[in-house]
Short mmCIF file of C-alpha atoms and ligand atoms in Angstrom, two decimals:
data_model
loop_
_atom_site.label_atom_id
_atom_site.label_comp_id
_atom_site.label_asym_id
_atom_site.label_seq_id
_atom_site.Cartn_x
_atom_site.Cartn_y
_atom_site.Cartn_z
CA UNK A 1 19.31 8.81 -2.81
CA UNK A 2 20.15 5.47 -2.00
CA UNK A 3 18.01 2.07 -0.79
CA UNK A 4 17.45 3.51 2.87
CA UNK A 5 15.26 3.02 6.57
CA UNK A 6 13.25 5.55 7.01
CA UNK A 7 11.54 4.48 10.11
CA UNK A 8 11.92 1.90 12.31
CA UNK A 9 10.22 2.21 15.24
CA UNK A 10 6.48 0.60 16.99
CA UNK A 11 3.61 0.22 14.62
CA UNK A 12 0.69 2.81 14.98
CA UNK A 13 -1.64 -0.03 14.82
CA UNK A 14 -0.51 -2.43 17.30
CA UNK A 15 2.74 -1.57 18.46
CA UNK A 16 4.65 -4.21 17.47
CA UNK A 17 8.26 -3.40 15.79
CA UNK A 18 8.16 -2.18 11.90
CA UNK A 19 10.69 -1.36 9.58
CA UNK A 20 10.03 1.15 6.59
CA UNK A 21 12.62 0.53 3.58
CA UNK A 22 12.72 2.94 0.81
CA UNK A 23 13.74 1.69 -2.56
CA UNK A 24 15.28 3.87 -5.05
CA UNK A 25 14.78 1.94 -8.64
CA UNK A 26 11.25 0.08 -9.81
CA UNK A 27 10.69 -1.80 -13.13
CA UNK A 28 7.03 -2.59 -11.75
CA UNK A 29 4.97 -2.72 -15.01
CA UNK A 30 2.22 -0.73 -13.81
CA UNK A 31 3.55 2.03 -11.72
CA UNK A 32 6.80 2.97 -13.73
CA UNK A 33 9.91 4.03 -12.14
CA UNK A 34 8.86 5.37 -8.32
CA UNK A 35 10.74 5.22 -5.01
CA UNK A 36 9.18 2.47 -3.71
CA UNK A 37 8.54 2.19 0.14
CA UNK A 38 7.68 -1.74 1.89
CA UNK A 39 6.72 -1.37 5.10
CA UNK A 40 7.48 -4.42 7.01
CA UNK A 41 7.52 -5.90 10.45
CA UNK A 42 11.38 -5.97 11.84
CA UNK A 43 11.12 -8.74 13.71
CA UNK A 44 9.92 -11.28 11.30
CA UNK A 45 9.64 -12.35 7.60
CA UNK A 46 6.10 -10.98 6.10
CA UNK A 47 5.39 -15.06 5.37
CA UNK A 48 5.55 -15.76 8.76
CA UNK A 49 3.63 -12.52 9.93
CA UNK A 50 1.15 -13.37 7.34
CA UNK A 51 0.61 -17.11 8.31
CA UNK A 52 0.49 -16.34 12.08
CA UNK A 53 -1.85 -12.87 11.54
CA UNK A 54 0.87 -10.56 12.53
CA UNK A 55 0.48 -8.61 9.19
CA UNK A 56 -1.91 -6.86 11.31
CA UNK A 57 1.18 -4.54 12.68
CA UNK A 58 1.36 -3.35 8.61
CA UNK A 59 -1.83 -3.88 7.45
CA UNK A 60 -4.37 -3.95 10.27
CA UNK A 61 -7.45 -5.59 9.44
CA UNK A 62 -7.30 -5.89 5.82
CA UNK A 63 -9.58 -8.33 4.21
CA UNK A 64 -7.32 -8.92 1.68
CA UNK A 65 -4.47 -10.62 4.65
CA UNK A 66 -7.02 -13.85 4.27
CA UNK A 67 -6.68 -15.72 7.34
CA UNK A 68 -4.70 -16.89 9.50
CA UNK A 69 -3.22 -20.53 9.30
CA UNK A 70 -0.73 -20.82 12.55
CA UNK A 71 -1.45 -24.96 12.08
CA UNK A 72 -1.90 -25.15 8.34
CA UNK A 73 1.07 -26.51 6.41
CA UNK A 74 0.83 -23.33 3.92
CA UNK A 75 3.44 -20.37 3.64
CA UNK A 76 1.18 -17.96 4.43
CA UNK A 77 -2.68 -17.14 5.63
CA UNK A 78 -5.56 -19.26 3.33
CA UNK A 79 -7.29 -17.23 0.93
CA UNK A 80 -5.03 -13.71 0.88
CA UNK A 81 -6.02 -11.51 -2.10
CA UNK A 82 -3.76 -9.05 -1.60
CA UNK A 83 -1.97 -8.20 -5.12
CA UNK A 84 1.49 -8.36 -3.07
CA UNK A 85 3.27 -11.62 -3.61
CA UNK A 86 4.82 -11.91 -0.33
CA UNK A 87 7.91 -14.11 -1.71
CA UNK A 88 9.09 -11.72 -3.77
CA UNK A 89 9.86 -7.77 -2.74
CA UNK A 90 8.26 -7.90 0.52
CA UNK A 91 10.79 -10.70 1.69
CA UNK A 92 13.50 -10.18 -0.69
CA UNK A 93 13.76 -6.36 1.53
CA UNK A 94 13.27 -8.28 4.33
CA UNK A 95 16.23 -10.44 3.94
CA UNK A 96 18.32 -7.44 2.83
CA UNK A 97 17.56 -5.54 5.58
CA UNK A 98 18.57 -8.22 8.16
CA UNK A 99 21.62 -8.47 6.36
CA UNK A 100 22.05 -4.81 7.47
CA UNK A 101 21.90 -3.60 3.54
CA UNK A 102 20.13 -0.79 4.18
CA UNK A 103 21.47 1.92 6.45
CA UNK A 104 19.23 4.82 8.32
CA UNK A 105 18.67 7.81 6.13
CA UNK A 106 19.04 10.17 8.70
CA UNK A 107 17.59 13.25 7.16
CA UNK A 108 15.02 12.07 5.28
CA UNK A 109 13.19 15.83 4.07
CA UNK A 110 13.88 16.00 0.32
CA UNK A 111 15.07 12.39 0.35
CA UNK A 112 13.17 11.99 -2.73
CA UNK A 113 13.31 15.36 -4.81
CA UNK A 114 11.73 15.15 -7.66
CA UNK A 115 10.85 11.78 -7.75
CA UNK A 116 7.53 10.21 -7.65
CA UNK A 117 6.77 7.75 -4.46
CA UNK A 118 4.56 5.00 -3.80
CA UNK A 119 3.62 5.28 -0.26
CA UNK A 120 3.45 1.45 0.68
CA UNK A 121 4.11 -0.78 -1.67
CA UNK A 122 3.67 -3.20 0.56
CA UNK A 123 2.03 -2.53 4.46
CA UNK A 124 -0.21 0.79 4.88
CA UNK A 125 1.11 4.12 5.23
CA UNK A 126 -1.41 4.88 8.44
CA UNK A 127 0.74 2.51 10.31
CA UNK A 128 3.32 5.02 10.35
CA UNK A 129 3.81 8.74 11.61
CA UNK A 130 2.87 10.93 9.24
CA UNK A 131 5.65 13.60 10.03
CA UNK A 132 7.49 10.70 8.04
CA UNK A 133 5.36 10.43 4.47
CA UNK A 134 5.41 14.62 4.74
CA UNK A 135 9.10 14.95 4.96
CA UNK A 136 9.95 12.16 2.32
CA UNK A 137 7.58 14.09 -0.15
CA UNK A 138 9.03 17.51 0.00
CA UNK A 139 10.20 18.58 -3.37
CA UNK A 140 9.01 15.07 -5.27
CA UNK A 141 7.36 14.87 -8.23
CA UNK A 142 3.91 13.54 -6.54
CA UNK A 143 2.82 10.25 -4.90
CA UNK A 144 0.34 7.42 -4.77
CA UNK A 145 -1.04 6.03 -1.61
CA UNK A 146 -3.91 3.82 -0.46
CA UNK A 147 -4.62 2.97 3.24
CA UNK A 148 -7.70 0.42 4.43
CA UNK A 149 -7.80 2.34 8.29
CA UNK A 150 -10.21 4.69 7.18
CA UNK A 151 -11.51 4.99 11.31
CA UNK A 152 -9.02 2.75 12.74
CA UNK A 153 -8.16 3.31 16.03
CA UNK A 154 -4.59 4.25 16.30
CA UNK A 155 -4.22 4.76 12.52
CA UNK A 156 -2.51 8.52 11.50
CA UNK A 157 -5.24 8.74 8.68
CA UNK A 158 -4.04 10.76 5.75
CA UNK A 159 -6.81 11.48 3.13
CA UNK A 160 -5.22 14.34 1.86
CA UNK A 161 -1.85 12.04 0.85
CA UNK A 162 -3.83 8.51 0.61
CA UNK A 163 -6.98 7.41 -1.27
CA UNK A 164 -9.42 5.32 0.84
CA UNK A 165 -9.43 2.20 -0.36
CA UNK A 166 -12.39 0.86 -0.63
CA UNK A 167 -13.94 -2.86 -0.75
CA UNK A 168 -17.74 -2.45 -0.99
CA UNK A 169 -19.85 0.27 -2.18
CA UNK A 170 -21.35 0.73 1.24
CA UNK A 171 -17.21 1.30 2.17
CA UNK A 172 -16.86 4.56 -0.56
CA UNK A 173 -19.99 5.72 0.99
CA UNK A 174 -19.26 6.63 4.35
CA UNK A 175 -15.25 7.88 2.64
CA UNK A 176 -17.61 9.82 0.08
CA UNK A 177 -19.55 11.56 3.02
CA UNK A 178 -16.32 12.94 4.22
CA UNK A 179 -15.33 13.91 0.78
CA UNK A 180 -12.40 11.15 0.96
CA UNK A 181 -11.18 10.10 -2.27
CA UNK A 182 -11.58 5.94 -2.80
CA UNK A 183 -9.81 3.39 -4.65
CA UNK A 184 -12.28 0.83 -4.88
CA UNK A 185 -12.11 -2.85 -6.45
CA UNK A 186 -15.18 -3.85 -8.31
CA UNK A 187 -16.11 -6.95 -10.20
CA UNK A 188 -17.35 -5.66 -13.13
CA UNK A 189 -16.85 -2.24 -15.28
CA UNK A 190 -20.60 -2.07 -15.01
CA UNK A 191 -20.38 -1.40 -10.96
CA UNK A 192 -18.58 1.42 -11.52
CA UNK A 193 -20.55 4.40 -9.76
CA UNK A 194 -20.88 8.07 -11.65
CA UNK A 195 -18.41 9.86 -9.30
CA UNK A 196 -15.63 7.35 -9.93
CA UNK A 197 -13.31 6.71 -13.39
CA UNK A 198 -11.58 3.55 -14.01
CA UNK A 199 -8.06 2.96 -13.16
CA UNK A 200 -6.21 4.00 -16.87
CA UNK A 201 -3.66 1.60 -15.91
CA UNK A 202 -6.05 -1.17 -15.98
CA UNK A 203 -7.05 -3.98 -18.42
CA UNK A 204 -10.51 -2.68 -18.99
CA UNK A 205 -8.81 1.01 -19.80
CA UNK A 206 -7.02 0.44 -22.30
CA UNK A 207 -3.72 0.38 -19.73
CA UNK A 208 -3.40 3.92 -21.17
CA UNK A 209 -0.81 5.09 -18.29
CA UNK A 210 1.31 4.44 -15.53
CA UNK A 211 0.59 5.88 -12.27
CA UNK A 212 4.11 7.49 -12.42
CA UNK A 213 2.52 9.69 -14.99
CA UNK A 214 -0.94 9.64 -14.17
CA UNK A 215 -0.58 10.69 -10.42
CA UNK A 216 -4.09 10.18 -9.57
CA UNK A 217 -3.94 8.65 -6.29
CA UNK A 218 -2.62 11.22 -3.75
CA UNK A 219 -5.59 11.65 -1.81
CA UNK A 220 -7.47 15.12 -1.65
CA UNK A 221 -4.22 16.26 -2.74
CA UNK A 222 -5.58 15.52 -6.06
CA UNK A 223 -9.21 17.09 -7.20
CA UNK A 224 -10.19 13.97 -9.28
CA UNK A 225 -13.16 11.45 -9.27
CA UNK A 226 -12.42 8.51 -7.34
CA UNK A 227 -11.28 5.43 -8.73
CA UNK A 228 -12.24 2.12 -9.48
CA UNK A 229 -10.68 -1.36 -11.02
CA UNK A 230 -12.24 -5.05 -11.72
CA UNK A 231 -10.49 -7.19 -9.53
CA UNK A 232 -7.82 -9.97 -11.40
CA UNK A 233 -5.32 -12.55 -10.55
CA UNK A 234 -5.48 -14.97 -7.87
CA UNK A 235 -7.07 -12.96 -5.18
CA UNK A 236 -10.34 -11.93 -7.32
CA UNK A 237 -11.53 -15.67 -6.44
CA UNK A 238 -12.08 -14.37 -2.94
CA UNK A 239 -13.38 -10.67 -3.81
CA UNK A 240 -17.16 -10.67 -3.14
S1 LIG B 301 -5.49 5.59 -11.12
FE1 LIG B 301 -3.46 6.22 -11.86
S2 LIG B 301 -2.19 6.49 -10.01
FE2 LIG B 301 -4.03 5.30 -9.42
S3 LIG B 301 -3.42 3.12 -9.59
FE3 LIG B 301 -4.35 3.71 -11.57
S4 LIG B 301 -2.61 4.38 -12.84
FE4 LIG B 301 -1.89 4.37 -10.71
#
């Protein structure tokens, strides 16, 4: 496998034109070594999209884009909590790929065979077709996936491949009554509900694994409690 486009082709979400680039080598600390898949507008750099609040073509209405600055002298929208630094892979694919670095994969069933994948490292996996996760996953090793479109209109909703992910209790609730699996941030260990278990990757547990071996996100796929983590870094100033 090499660093290939899988998609390119109008966002489910708005239309607009999005790239998906899958990445064959990750040293990311806390996933391990996954194909790792940014999905990306085509037509502009994610800092841009992000500043003008045309992320919404990869990420819909995330909370977590902050908002939009078009007249502010930042980079980027005010007060995104996102855990994606925009400046690094998001842009540094970016660039590459308007350099033409990455070619079309063509055939992309088995692309990853016995690998595990990470289903947007950057944008949301409901903003693309489906068909497209399904035929990158055949024969890997598993996959981790999150998507905030739980009822978007437009979305291609995967809760069997994707966990919900989750920003208030009240959000898990209505994914728990369709027996969606959530990835939900919390503020404290002590919000963690009875039908969820703490990341293992995080702080709090012990950072006992990587999700490259712990494979707990992949949706329904997986028959595990839900998930939960205490929000860190820069962005848990603006979790509520
Ligand atoms: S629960 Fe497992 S798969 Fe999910 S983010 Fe944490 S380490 Fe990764």
């Amino acid at each position: 496998m090499q660093n290939s486009i899988i998609y390119q082709g109008p966002s489910l979400l708005d239309g607009s034109p999005i790239v998906v680039v899958a990445l064959v080598k990750s040293s990311n600390k806390k996933t391990g070594d996954m194909v790792q898949t940014y999905i990306i507008r085509a037509d502009m750099d994610p800092l841009k999209a992000s500043k003008y609040g045309l992320d919404f073509a990869v990420c819909g209405d995330c909370k977590h884009r902050g908002e939009a600055d078009p007249d502010g002298t930042g980079k980027q929208a005010k007060k995104r909590s996102c855990y994606v630094t925009l400046f690094h892979g998001p842009l540094q694919v970016y660039k590459s790929f308007k350099k033409g670095n990455y070619k079309p994969a063509g055939d992309i069933s088995g692309l990853a065979r016995g690998r595990m994948v990470r289903l947007g490292t950057y944008g949301d996996p409901a903003a693309v077709p489906s068909h497209i996760w399904d035929a990158l996953l055949k024969d890997s090793a598993g996959h981790t996936g999150y998507t905030h479109q739980n009822n978007a209109p437009g979305a291609d909703v995967r809760p069997d491949l994707t966990m919900i992910s989750a920003d208030s209790l009240q959000d898990a609730k209505i994914a728990w009554q369709s027996k969606r699996r959530t990835f939900r941030i919390i503020t404290a260990v002590s919000d963690k509900q009875s039908n969820e278990i703490l990341c293992p990757a995080s702080e709090e547990a012990g950072r006992k694994a990587q999700c490259n071996t712990c494979k707990l996100c992949m949706g329904s796929h997986q028959t595990a409690p839900s998930i939960a983590i205490v929000a860190h870094g820069n962005g848990a100033a603006y979790i509520n």
